[in-house]
Short mmCIF file of C-alpha atoms and ligand atoms in Angstrom, two decimals:
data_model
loop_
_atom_site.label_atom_id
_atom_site.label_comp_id
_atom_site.label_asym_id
_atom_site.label_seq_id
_atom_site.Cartn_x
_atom_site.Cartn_y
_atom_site.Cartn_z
CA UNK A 128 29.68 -70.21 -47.82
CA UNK A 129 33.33 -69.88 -48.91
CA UNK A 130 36.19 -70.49 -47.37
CA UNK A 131 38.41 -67.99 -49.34
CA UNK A 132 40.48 -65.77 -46.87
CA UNK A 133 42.51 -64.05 -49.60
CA UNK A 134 42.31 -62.00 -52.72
CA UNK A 135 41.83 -63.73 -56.22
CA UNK A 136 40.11 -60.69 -58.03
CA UNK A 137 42.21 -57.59 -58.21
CA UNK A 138 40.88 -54.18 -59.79
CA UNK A 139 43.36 -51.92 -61.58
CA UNK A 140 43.09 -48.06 -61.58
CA UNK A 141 46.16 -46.92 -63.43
CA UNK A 142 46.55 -43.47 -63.20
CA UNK A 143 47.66 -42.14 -66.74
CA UNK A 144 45.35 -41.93 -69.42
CA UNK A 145 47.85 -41.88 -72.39
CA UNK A 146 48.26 -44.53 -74.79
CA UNK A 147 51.76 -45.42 -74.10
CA UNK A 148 52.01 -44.73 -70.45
CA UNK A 149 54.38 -46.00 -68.56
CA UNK A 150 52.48 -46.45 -65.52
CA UNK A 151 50.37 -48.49 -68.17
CA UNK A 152 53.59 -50.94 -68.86
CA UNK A 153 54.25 -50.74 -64.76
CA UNK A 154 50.56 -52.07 -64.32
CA UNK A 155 50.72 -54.63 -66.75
CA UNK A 156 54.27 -55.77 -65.75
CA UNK A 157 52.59 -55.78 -61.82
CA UNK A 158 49.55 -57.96 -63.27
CA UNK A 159 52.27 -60.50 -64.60
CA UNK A 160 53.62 -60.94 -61.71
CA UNK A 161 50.35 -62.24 -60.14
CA UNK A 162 50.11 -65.91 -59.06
CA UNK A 163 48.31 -68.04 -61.59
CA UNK A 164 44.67 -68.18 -60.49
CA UNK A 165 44.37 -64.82 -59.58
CA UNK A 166 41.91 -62.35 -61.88
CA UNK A 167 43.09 -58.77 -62.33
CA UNK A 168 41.83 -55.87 -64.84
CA UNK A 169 42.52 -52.61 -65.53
CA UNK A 170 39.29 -50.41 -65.27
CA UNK A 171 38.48 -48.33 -68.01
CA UNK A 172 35.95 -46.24 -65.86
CA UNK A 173 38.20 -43.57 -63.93
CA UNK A 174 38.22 -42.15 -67.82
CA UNK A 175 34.19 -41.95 -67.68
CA UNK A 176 33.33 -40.92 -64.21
CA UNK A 177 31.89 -37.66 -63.98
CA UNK A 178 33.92 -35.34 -61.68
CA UNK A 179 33.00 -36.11 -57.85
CA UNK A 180 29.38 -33.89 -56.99
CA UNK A 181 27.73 -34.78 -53.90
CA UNK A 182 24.19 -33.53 -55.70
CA UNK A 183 24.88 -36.42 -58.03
CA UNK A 184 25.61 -39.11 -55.56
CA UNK A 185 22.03 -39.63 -54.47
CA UNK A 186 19.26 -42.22 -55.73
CA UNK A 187 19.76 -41.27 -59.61
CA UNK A 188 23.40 -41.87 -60.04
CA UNK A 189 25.37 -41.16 -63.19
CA UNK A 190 25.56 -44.92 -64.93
CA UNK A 191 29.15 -45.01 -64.63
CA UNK A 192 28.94 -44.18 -61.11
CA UNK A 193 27.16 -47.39 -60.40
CA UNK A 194 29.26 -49.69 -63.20
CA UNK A 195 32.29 -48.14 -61.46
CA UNK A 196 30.97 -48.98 -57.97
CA UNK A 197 30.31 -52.70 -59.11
CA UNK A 198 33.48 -53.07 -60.04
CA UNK A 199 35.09 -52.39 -56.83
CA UNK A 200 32.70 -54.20 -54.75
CA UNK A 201 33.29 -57.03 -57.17
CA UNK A 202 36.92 -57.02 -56.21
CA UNK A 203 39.31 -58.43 -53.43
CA UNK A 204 42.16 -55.46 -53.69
CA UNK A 205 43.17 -52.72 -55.45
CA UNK A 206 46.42 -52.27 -57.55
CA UNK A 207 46.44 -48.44 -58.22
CA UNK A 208 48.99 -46.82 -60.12
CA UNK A 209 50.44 -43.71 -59.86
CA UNK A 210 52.02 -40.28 -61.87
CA UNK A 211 53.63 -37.81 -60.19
CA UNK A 212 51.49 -34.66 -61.62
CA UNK A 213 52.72 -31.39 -60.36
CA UNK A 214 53.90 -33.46 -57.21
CA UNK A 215 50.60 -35.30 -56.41
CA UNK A 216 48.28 -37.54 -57.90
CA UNK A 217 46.54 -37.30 -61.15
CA UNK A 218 43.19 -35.90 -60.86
CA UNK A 219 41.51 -38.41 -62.96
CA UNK A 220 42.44 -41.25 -59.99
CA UNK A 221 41.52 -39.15 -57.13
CA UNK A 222 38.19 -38.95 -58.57
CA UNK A 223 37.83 -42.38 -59.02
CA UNK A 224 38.95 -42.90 -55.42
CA UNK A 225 36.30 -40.02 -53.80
CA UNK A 226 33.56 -42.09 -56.00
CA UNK A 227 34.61 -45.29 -54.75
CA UNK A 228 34.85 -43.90 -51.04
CA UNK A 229 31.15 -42.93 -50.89
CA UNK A 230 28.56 -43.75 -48.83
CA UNK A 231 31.21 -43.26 -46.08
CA UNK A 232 31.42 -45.92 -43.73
CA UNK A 233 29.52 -49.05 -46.61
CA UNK A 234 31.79 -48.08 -49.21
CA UNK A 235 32.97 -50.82 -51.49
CA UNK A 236 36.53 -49.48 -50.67
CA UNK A 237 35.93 -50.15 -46.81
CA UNK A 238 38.61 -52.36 -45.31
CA UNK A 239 40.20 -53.08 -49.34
CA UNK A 240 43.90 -54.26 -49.45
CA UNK A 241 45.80 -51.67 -51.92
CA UNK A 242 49.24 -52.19 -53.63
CA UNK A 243 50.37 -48.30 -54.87
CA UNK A 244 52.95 -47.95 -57.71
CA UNK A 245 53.99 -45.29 -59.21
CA UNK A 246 56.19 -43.93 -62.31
CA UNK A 247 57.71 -40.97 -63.15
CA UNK A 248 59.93 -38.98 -65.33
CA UNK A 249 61.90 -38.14 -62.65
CA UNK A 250 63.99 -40.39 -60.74
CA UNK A 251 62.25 -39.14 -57.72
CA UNK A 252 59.72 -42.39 -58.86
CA UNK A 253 56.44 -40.62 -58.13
CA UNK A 254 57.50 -40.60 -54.06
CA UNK A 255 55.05 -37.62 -53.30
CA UNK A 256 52.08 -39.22 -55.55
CA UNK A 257 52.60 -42.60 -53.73
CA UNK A 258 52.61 -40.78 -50.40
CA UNK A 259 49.60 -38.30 -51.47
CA UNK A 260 48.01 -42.15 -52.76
CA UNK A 261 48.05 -44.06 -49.59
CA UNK A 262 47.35 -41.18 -47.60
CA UNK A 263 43.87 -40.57 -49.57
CA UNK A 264 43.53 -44.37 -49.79
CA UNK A 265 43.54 -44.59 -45.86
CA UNK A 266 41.41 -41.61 -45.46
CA UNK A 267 38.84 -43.07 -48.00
CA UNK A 268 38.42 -46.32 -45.60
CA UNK A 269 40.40 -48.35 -48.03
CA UNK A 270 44.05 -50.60 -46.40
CA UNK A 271 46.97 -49.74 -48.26
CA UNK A 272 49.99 -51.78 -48.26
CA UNK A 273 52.97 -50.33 -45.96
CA UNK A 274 55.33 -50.10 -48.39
CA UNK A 275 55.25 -48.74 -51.88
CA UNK A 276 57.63 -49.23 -54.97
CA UNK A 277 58.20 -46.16 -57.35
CA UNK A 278 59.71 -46.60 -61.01
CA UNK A 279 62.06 -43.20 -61.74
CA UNK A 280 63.38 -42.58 -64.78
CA UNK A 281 60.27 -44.02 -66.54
CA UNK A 282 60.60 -43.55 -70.37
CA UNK A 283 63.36 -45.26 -70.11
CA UNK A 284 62.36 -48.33 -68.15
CA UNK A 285 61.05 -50.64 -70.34
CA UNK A 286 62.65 -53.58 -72.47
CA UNK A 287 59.58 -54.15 -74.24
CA UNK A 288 57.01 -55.51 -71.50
CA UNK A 289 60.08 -56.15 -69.45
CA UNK A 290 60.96 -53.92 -66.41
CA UNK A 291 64.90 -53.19 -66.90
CA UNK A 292 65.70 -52.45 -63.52
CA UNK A 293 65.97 -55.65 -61.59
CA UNK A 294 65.91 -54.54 -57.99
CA UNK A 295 62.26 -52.59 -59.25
CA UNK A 296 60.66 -55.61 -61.05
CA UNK A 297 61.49 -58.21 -57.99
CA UNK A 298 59.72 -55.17 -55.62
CA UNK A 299 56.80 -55.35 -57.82
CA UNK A 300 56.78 -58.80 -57.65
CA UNK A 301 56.95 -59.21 -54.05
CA UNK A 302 54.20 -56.22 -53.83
CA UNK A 303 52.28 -58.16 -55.70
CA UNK A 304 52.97 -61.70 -53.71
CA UNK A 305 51.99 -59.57 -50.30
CA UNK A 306 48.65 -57.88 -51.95
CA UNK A 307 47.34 -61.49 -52.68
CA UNK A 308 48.22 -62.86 -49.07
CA UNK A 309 46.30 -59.79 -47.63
CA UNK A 310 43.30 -60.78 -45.22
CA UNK A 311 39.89 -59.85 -46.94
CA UNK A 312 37.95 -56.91 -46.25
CA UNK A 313 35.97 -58.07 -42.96
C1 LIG B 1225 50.74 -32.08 -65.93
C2 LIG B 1225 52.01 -32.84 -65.66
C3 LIG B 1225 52.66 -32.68 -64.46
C4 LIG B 1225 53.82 -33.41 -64.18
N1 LIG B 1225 54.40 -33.28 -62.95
C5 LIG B 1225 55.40 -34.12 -62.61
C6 LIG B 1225 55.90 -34.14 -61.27
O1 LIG B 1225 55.46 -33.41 -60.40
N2 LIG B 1225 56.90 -35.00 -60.97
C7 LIG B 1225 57.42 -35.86 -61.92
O2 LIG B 1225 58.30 -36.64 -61.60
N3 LIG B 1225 56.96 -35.86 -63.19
C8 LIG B 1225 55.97 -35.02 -63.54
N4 LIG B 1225 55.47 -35.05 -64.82
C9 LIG B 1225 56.08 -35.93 -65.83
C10 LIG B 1225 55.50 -37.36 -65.71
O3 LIG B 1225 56.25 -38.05 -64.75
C11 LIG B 1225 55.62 -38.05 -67.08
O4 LIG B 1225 54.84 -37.36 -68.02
C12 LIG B 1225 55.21 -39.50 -66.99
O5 LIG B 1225 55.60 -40.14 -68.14
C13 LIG B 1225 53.71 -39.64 -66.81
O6 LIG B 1225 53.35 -40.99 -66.68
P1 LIG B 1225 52.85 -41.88 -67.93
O7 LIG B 1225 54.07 -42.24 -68.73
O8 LIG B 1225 52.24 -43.06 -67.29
O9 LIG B 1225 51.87 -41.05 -68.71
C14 LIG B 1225 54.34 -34.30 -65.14
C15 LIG B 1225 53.67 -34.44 -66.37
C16 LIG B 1225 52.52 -33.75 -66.63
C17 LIG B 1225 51.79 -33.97 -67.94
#
């Protein structure tokens, strides 16, 4: 019996896989912004997952299948965030999201509150990968927020940890303030 209504263990699917990525910095910066109490990590398993195969998602799954699956299911909400590749999502997150979606209908996904963030290059900030997020995030059973926050201009953005822009970092913040008041999965 608990009587927790609201998240306190947030999973992080960031999806760049370089070492100085700035959706990296945006995550981390995001994570900081969390109210004390609250447990959030980035997964390291979007990296290891084999690519989606339904003849693989049976009785004998791939170990990091399962780990992967765990660690959603062991989570309140998702943070996931976002580059703009060739106008979409990166491959590497959609994956981890078509993983996490299965079996349809008892996925550990099902009903999840989702902050999306995303950074680009461009000062477009990611828009059509944020879009092309929540609309796979819905379709996967999960709840995204309604609103999104994009970082353009991304190289650029950083004062060390810091996020430069001030209008972007208090959206993050408030992002993250309205992920943590989210109702739990039912
Ligand atoms: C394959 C590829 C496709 C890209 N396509 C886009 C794009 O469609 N829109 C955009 O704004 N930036 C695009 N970029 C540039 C990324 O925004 C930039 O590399 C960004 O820094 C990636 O995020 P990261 O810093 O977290 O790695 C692309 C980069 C790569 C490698």
């Amino acid at each position: 019996m608990t009587d927790q209504t609201s998240p306190t263990t947030v999973l992080v699917l960031v999806g760049s896989l370089r070492v100085d990525s700035s959706n990296r910095r945006l995550a981390e910066a995001a994570i900081a912004q969390l109210p004390p109490g609250i447990d959030a990590h980035v997964s390291v398993l979007p990296a290891l997952l084999p690519h989606y195969d339904q003849d693989l998602d049976g009785e004998d799954l791939p170990e990091a299948v399962t780990t992967f699956r765990t660690e959603v299911a062991a989570a309140d909400a998702l943070l996931v965030v976002t580059p703009e590749f060739n106008g979409s999502l990166p491959g590497v997150l959609k994956n981890a999201i078509d993983w996490a979606s299965r079996p349809r209908g008892e996925a550990a996904l099902e009903g999840m509150p989702v902050a999306v963030l995303g950074a680009a290059a461009s000062p477009r900030a990611a828009q059509w990968a944020r879009e092309d997020a929540v609309r796979v995030l819905t379709i996967a059973g999960a709840r995204p927020l309604e609103t999104t926050v994009g970082l353009g201009s991304s190289l650029a953005a950083f004062d060390g940890a810091d996020l430069t822009d001030r209008e972007v970092a208090e959206a993050v913040a408030a992002t993250m303030r309205r992920l943590v008041s989210e109702p739990l999965a039912a």
